[in-house]
Amino acid sequence: MSLWDDLEDCVDTPSSFEAKNGERGTIKPKSNFDPGDDAVALRKAIEGMGTEEKVLIDILTHRSSAQRQQICEAYQEATGRTLVEDLKGDTSGDFGDLLVALASSPAVYDCHEVMRAMKGAGTADSVLIEIFASRSNEQIKALTDVYLEETEKKLTLDMRDEVSGDFSTALLLLAEGKRDDNTTVNNAKAKDDAKTLYEAGEKKWGTDESQFVEILCQRSIPQLRKTMVEYKNISGKTLQQSIEGEMSGELEELLVAIVKCVKSAPAYFAERLHESMKGGGTDESTLNRIMVSRSEIDLLDIRAEFKKLYEYSLHSAIESDCGGEYEKTLLKICGGDDD
């Protein structure tokens, strides 16, 4: 039985969507913190002869995101330049991208990742899927606000030009950031929704994708967990198995990602991290995005799931897959070895 087929604990375990920053993260706020001192140290490290990477790494990986934003303000006041601009000018490659990610606020970073995914010919659907399937209403609203501020356009309007069909309908529903966030579970509704999904898929010839989209993109996380259990009672299959059997392409990928995040966001991210490092090359942008965006939310849980799934630690995976300053920075964010 795969990790995703076991629904027993699903209803009662806490969800990462409800996790408050700092509880299960690897990066904690620094006590006796002085943004002005840090800004001076960063400026010296950047402006001196050659860049002192160690200083950049130590400061940016040992301050909370909110503290890093205070450093950015102090830096700009002192220099008239933004820290992000100076990091881009002074560092390069994956290491530079990772430092820029750390120096950006979570909403700005998410927004820029979405913009990057929609830029140029074709769309990096897997990035859009990962972000919109895993973020809370609050996080989605914050990223769409940044998008409006930076482009003077509504993200959902721009997304309409990039994606189509049922996949577009589902993604746009998620991008509205209006998922029901009621934590009370309605058992009768869960049974009804499970029956609706069964009749829209397994029970009929062809699939009514719109029912899957409506339920999976709008119900609350606790409600969906209960629905997944009821679904298995009715059909004998997990909802994920049915989606994989009935659908294909981006819509399948998105709905499976939602189901996985509802069940266990840390396990979903552990899988994504593993995929980003397995085989010949490394998908550094996915690695950066997950490590930075989950560093204060649930990276400790992601590490635990990674170890459980693959029998080696996330720390050792990074060590064997990355190198140089880039590896050092990722290992600091990772925060420890589970071997």
Short mmCIF file of C-alpha atoms in Angstrom, two decimals:
data_model
loop_
_atom_site.label_atom_id
_atom_site.label_comp_id
_atom_site.label_asym_id
_atom_site.label_seq_id
_atom_site.Cartn_x
_atom_site.Cartn_y
_atom_site.Cartn_z
CA MET A 1 0.00 0.00 0.00
CA SER A 2 1.40 3.38 -0.96
CA LEU A 3 1.60 6.31 1.42
CA TRP A 4 -1.27 7.96 -0.46
CA ASP A 5 -3.67 5.02 -0.03
CA ASP A 6 -3.67 5.08 3.76
CA LEU A 7 -6.47 7.38 4.89
CA GLU A 8 -6.83 6.19 8.47
CA ASP A 9 -5.08 9.09 10.20
CA CYS A 10 -6.04 11.60 7.56
CA VAL A 11 -9.08 13.10 9.29
CA ASP A 12 -7.45 13.78 12.65
CA THR A 13 -3.89 14.88 11.80
CA PRO A 14 -3.14 18.63 11.73
CA SER A 15 -2.97 20.20 8.29
CA SER A 16 -0.10 22.35 7.02
CA PHE A 17 -2.71 24.76 5.70
CA GLU A 18 -3.45 25.67 9.33
CA ALA A 19 0.19 25.68 10.51
CA LYS A 20 1.36 28.98 11.87
CA ASN A 21 4.78 30.23 10.82
CA GLY A 22 7.54 29.00 13.06
CA GLU A 23 5.91 25.96 14.62
CA ARG A 24 7.39 23.26 12.39
CA GLY A 25 9.96 25.29 10.52
CA THR A 26 13.76 25.01 10.52
CA ILE A 27 14.42 28.77 10.45
CA LYS A 28 13.55 30.64 13.64
CA PRO A 29 13.72 34.36 14.44
CA LYS A 30 17.08 35.46 15.86
CA SER A 31 16.99 36.88 19.36
CA ASN A 32 18.85 40.17 20.02
CA PHE A 33 18.25 41.01 16.38
CA ASP A 34 19.44 44.33 14.96
CA PRO A 35 18.54 44.90 11.28
CA GLY A 36 20.92 47.85 11.04
CA ASP A 37 23.92 45.76 12.13
CA ASP A 38 22.99 43.02 9.67
CA ALA A 39 22.58 45.54 6.85
CA VAL A 40 26.07 46.94 7.55
CA ALA A 41 27.57 43.42 7.59
CA LEU A 42 25.85 42.50 4.31
CA ARG A 43 26.97 45.73 2.69
CA LYS A 44 30.59 45.08 3.66
CA ALA A 45 30.35 41.50 2.43
CA ILE A 46 29.00 42.66 -0.94
CA GLU A 47 31.08 45.80 -1.49
CA GLY A 48 34.47 44.49 -0.36
CA MET A 49 37.07 42.97 -2.66
CA GLY A 50 35.40 39.75 -3.67
CA THR A 51 32.14 38.78 -2.02
CA GLU A 52 32.19 37.21 1.41
CA GLU A 53 29.69 34.46 0.72
CA LYS A 54 29.92 33.05 4.24
CA VAL A 55 28.55 36.29 5.73
CA LEU A 56 25.67 36.36 3.25
CA ILE A 57 24.79 32.74 4.00
CA ASP A 58 25.06 33.08 7.78
CA ILE A 59 22.85 36.14 7.99
CA LEU A 60 20.19 35.17 5.44
CA THR A 61 19.72 31.61 6.75
CA HIS A 62 19.61 32.53 10.44
CA ARG A 63 16.92 35.22 10.38
CA SER A 64 13.19 34.74 9.98
CA SER A 65 11.53 36.00 6.81
CA ALA A 66 10.04 38.97 8.70
CA GLN A 67 13.51 39.83 10.05
CA ARG A 68 15.02 39.54 6.56
CA GLN A 69 12.46 42.09 5.34
CA GLN A 70 13.55 44.48 8.11
CA ILE A 71 17.17 43.99 6.99
CA CYS A 72 16.12 44.81 3.41
CA GLU A 73 14.56 48.07 4.61
CA ALA A 74 17.64 49.01 6.66
CA TYR A 75 19.88 48.13 3.71
CA GLN A 76 17.92 50.31 1.32
CA GLU A 77 17.92 53.24 3.76
CA ALA A 78 21.69 52.97 4.15
CA THR A 79 22.64 52.44 0.50
CA GLY A 80 19.77 53.72 -1.63
CA ARG A 81 19.80 50.34 -3.36
CA THR A 82 17.76 47.23 -2.67
CA LEU A 83 19.44 44.18 -1.21
CA VAL A 84 17.84 42.02 -3.91
CA GLU A 85 19.40 44.16 -6.68
CA ASP A 86 22.82 44.00 -5.04
CA LEU A 87 22.59 40.23 -4.51
CA LYS A 88 21.64 39.79 -8.17
CA GLY A 89 24.57 41.96 -9.22
CA ASP A 90 27.08 40.28 -6.95
CA THR A 91 26.16 36.58 -6.95
CA SER A 92 25.14 34.33 -9.78
CA GLY A 93 23.65 30.99 -10.76
CA ASP A 94 21.65 28.81 -8.40
CA PHE A 95 23.40 30.26 -5.36
CA GLY A 96 22.41 33.80 -6.37
CA ASP A 97 18.82 32.71 -7.06
CA LEU A 98 18.61 31.09 -3.63
CA LEU A 99 19.87 34.22 -1.83
CA VAL A 100 17.41 36.38 -3.76
CA ALA A 101 14.62 33.99 -2.74
CA LEU A 102 15.65 34.36 0.91
CA ALA A 103 15.74 38.16 0.62
CA SER A 104 12.25 38.31 -0.95
CA SER A 105 9.05 38.30 1.08
CA PRO A 106 7.03 35.04 0.74
CA ALA A 107 4.29 36.77 -1.27
CA VAL A 108 6.76 38.45 -3.64
CA TYR A 109 8.68 35.19 -4.12
CA ASP A 110 5.48 33.22 -4.85
CA CYS A 111 4.30 35.93 -7.23
CA HIS A 112 7.62 35.99 -9.14
CA GLU A 113 7.58 32.18 -9.41
CA VAL A 114 4.07 32.37 -10.90
CA MET A 115 5.21 35.10 -13.32
CA ARG A 116 8.20 33.02 -14.35
CA ALA A 117 5.97 30.01 -14.93
CA MET A 118 3.76 32.04 -17.29
CA LYS A 119 6.55 33.81 -19.18
CA GLY A 120 7.54 32.98 -22.74
CA ALA A 121 6.16 30.28 -24.96
CA GLY A 122 4.29 27.58 -23.08
CA THR A 123 3.54 27.59 -19.38
CA ALA A 124 5.41 25.76 -16.62
CA ASP A 125 2.22 24.11 -15.42
CA SER A 126 3.88 22.04 -12.71
CA VAL A 127 5.00 25.23 -10.92
CA LEU A 128 1.49 26.71 -11.04
CA ILE A 129 0.07 23.39 -9.84
CA GLU A 130 2.47 23.16 -6.90
CA ILE A 131 1.86 26.74 -5.75
CA PHE A 132 -1.93 26.89 -6.10
CA ALA A 133 -2.57 23.37 -4.77
CA SER A 134 -0.52 23.95 -1.62
CA ARG A 135 -1.11 27.55 -0.54
CA SER A 136 -3.72 28.79 1.92
CA ASN A 137 -6.31 31.44 0.96
CA GLU A 138 -4.22 34.01 2.82
CA GLN A 139 -1.03 33.13 0.90
CA ILE A 140 -2.87 33.19 -2.45
CA LYS A 141 -4.43 36.57 -1.69
CA ALA A 142 -1.00 37.96 -0.73
CA LEU A 143 0.59 36.77 -3.98
CA THR A 144 -2.28 38.08 -6.15
CA ASP A 145 -2.01 41.47 -4.38
CA VAL A 146 1.70 41.63 -5.27
CA TYR A 147 0.86 40.68 -8.88
CA LEU A 148 -1.68 43.51 -9.13
CA GLU A 149 0.77 45.97 -7.58
CA GLU A 150 3.62 45.02 -9.92
CA THR A 151 1.71 44.55 -13.20
CA GLU A 152 -1.45 46.62 -12.63
CA LYS A 153 -3.37 43.59 -13.90
CA LYS A 154 -5.39 40.88 -12.23
CA LEU A 155 -3.55 37.57 -12.10
CA THR A 156 -6.68 35.56 -12.92
CA LEU A 157 -7.22 37.59 -16.12
CA ASP A 158 -3.63 36.98 -17.26
CA MET A 159 -3.88 33.30 -16.36
CA ARG A 160 -6.92 32.90 -18.63
CA ASP A 161 -4.66 33.60 -21.60
CA GLU A 162 -2.15 30.95 -20.48
CA VAL A 163 -4.29 27.91 -19.66
CA SER A 164 -7.45 26.35 -21.04
CA GLY A 165 -10.19 23.78 -20.52
CA ASP A 166 -11.07 22.16 -17.20
CA PHE A 167 -7.47 22.71 -16.05
CA SER A 168 -7.98 26.45 -16.48
CA THR A 169 -11.31 26.36 -14.60
CA ALA A 170 -9.70 24.52 -11.67
CA LEU A 171 -6.58 26.70 -11.52
CA LEU A 172 -8.61 29.91 -11.70
CA LEU A 173 -10.89 28.73 -8.89
CA LEU A 174 -7.81 28.12 -6.72
CA ALA A 175 -6.27 31.46 -7.74
CA GLU A 176 -9.39 33.26 -6.46
CA GLY A 177 -8.22 32.17 -2.98
CA LYS A 178 -11.77 31.50 -1.83
CA ARG A 179 -11.58 27.91 -0.65
CA ASP A 180 -14.02 27.37 2.21
CA ASP A 181 -11.99 27.69 5.41
CA ASN A 182 -14.60 26.48 7.88
CA THR A 183 -12.95 23.89 10.15
CA THR A 184 -16.23 22.17 11.12
CA VAL A 185 -16.86 19.00 9.13
CA ASN A 186 -20.34 18.26 7.79
CA ASN A 187 -20.51 14.45 7.64
CA ALA A 188 -23.68 14.32 5.55
CA LYS A 189 -22.17 16.69 2.99
CA ALA A 190 -18.98 14.58 2.88
CA LYS A 191 -21.11 11.50 2.04
CA ASP A 192 -23.02 13.46 -0.62
CA ASP A 193 -19.83 14.83 -2.19
CA ALA A 194 -18.25 11.35 -2.18
CA LYS A 195 -21.34 9.96 -3.94
CA THR A 196 -21.31 12.84 -6.46
CA LEU A 197 -17.63 12.17 -7.25
CA TYR A 198 -18.25 8.43 -7.57
CA GLU A 199 -21.15 9.00 -9.96
CA ALA A 200 -19.16 11.57 -11.95
CA GLY A 201 -16.24 9.18 -12.44
CA GLU A 202 -16.02 5.49 -11.59
CA LYS A 203 -19.72 4.79 -12.02
CA LYS A 204 -20.26 6.27 -15.45
CA TRP A 205 -18.84 5.89 -18.93
CA GLY A 206 -16.64 8.96 -19.39
CA THR A 207 -15.96 11.43 -16.62
CA ASP A 208 -17.72 14.60 -15.53
CA GLU A 209 -14.57 16.55 -14.65
CA SER A 210 -16.53 19.65 -13.59
CA GLN A 211 -17.82 17.90 -10.45
CA PHE A 212 -14.27 16.98 -9.41
CA VAL A 213 -13.12 20.55 -10.03
CA GLU A 214 -15.98 22.13 -8.09
CA ILE A 215 -15.60 19.93 -5.01
CA LEU A 216 -11.80 19.66 -4.84
CA CYS A 217 -11.13 23.35 -5.46
CA GLN A 218 -13.72 24.81 -3.11
CA ARG A 219 -14.35 22.61 -0.06
CA SER A 220 -12.35 23.15 3.13
CA ILE A 221 -9.35 20.92 3.91
CA PRO A 222 -11.04 19.12 6.88
CA GLN A 223 -14.18 18.61 4.77
CA LEU A 224 -12.18 17.12 1.87
CA ARG A 225 -10.35 14.77 4.23
CA LYS A 226 -13.68 13.37 5.40
CA THR A 227 -14.93 13.17 1.80
CA MET A 228 -11.83 11.15 0.82
CA VAL A 229 -12.57 8.61 3.55
CA GLU A 230 -16.26 8.37 2.50
CA TYR A 231 -15.22 8.03 -1.13
CA LYS A 232 -13.09 5.00 -0.36
CA ASN A 233 -15.99 3.45 1.56
CA ILE A 234 -18.26 3.84 -1.47
CA SER A 235 -15.91 2.95 -4.32
CA GLY A 236 -13.30 0.69 -2.72
CA LYS A 237 -10.66 2.92 -4.32
CA THR A 238 -8.99 6.07 -3.06
CA LEU A 239 -9.98 9.32 -4.72
CA GLN A 240 -6.42 9.64 -6.02
CA GLN A 241 -6.61 6.21 -7.71
CA SER A 242 -9.88 7.19 -9.39
CA ILE A 243 -8.52 10.53 -10.63
CA GLU A 244 -5.41 8.78 -12.01
CA GLY A 245 -7.59 6.19 -13.73
CA GLU A 246 -10.17 8.60 -15.14
CA MET A 247 -8.16 11.66 -16.18
CA SER A 248 -4.94 12.70 -17.86
CA GLY A 249 -2.65 15.65 -18.47
CA GLU A 250 -2.52 18.84 -16.41
CA LEU A 251 -5.97 18.45 -14.90
CA GLU A 252 -5.05 15.04 -13.50
CA GLU A 253 -1.75 16.44 -12.17
CA LEU A 254 -3.52 19.37 -10.47
CA LEU A 255 -6.32 17.34 -8.87
CA VAL A 256 -3.86 14.69 -7.62
CA ALA A 257 -1.69 17.48 -6.15
CA ILE A 258 -4.74 18.89 -4.33
CA VAL A 259 -5.64 15.45 -2.94
CA LYS A 260 -2.04 14.89 -1.80
CA CYS A 261 -1.81 18.33 -0.14
CA VAL A 262 -5.14 17.76 1.60
CA LYS A 263 -3.87 14.45 2.93
CA SER A 264 -0.32 15.55 3.81
CA ALA A 265 1.36 18.66 2.44
CA PRO A 266 4.73 17.64 3.96
CA ALA A 267 4.62 14.28 2.15
CA TYR A 268 3.66 16.04 -1.10
CA PHE A 269 6.63 18.41 -0.78
CA ALA A 270 8.97 15.54 0.17
CA GLU A 271 7.98 13.84 -3.08
CA ARG A 272 8.51 17.04 -5.08
CA LEU A 273 11.95 17.52 -3.51
CA HIS A 274 12.90 13.94 -4.32
CA GLU A 275 11.79 14.40 -7.95
CA SER A 276 13.79 17.64 -8.19
CA MET A 277 17.01 15.79 -7.30
CA LYS A 278 16.61 12.31 -8.77
CA GLY A 279 18.17 11.24 -12.06
CA GLY A 280 20.84 13.09 -14.02
CA GLY A 281 20.10 16.77 -13.44
CA THR A 282 18.69 18.87 -10.64
CA ASP A 283 15.62 21.07 -10.88
CA GLU A 284 17.13 23.86 -8.79
CA SER A 285 14.19 26.24 -9.04
CA THR A 286 11.83 23.67 -7.47
CA LEU A 287 14.44 22.81 -4.85
CA ASN A 288 14.89 26.51 -3.98
CA ARG A 289 11.17 27.22 -3.97
CA ILE A 290 10.23 24.43 -1.58
CA MET A 291 13.20 24.83 0.75
CA VAL A 292 12.67 28.60 1.12
CA SER A 293 8.87 28.75 1.09
CA ARG A 294 8.45 25.93 3.64
CA SER A 295 11.44 26.83 5.85
CA GLU A 296 9.26 28.50 8.48
CA ILE A 297 6.10 26.44 8.01
CA ASP A 298 6.69 22.69 7.94
CA LEU A 299 10.21 21.86 6.75
CA LEU A 300 10.81 19.69 9.85
CA ASP A 301 7.79 17.59 8.85
CA ILE A 302 8.92 17.49 5.21
CA ARG A 303 12.31 16.17 6.39
CA ALA A 304 10.60 13.46 8.44
CA GLU A 305 8.38 12.41 5.51
CA PHE A 306 11.38 12.41 3.16
CA LYS A 307 13.25 10.01 5.45
CA LYS A 308 10.18 7.79 5.80
CA LEU A 309 9.58 7.65 2.04
CA TYR A 310 13.13 7.23 0.74
CA GLU A 311 15.05 5.80 3.72
CA TYR A 312 17.74 8.46 3.50
CA SER A 313 17.66 12.04 4.74
CA LEU A 314 16.88 15.22 2.82
CA HIS A 315 20.22 16.52 4.15
CA SER A 316 22.16 13.66 2.53
CA ALA A 317 20.18 14.04 -0.73
CA ILE A 318 21.23 17.70 -0.93
CA GLU A 319 24.84 16.79 -0.10
CA SER A 320 25.04 14.25 -2.89
CA ASP A 321 23.21 16.39 -5.45
CA CYS A 322 24.49 19.94 -4.98
CA GLY A 323 27.84 21.61 -4.45
CA GLY A 324 29.72 24.71 -3.36
CA GLU A 325 28.09 27.71 -1.69
CA TYR A 326 24.73 26.63 -3.07
CA GLU A 327 24.90 23.34 -1.17
CA LYS A 328 26.06 25.08 2.02
CA THR A 329 23.09 27.47 1.90
CA LEU A 330 20.56 24.70 1.29
CA LEU A 331 21.99 22.64 4.16
CA LYS A 332 21.68 25.64 6.51
CA ILE A 333 18.02 26.01 5.51
CA CYS A 334 17.52 22.25 5.88
CA GLY A 335 18.72 22.71 9.44
CA GLY A 336 19.95 19.23 10.33
CA ASP A 337 20.42 15.63 9.31
CA ASP A 338 17.92 12.86 10.07
CA ASP A 339 20.25 9.94 9.41
#
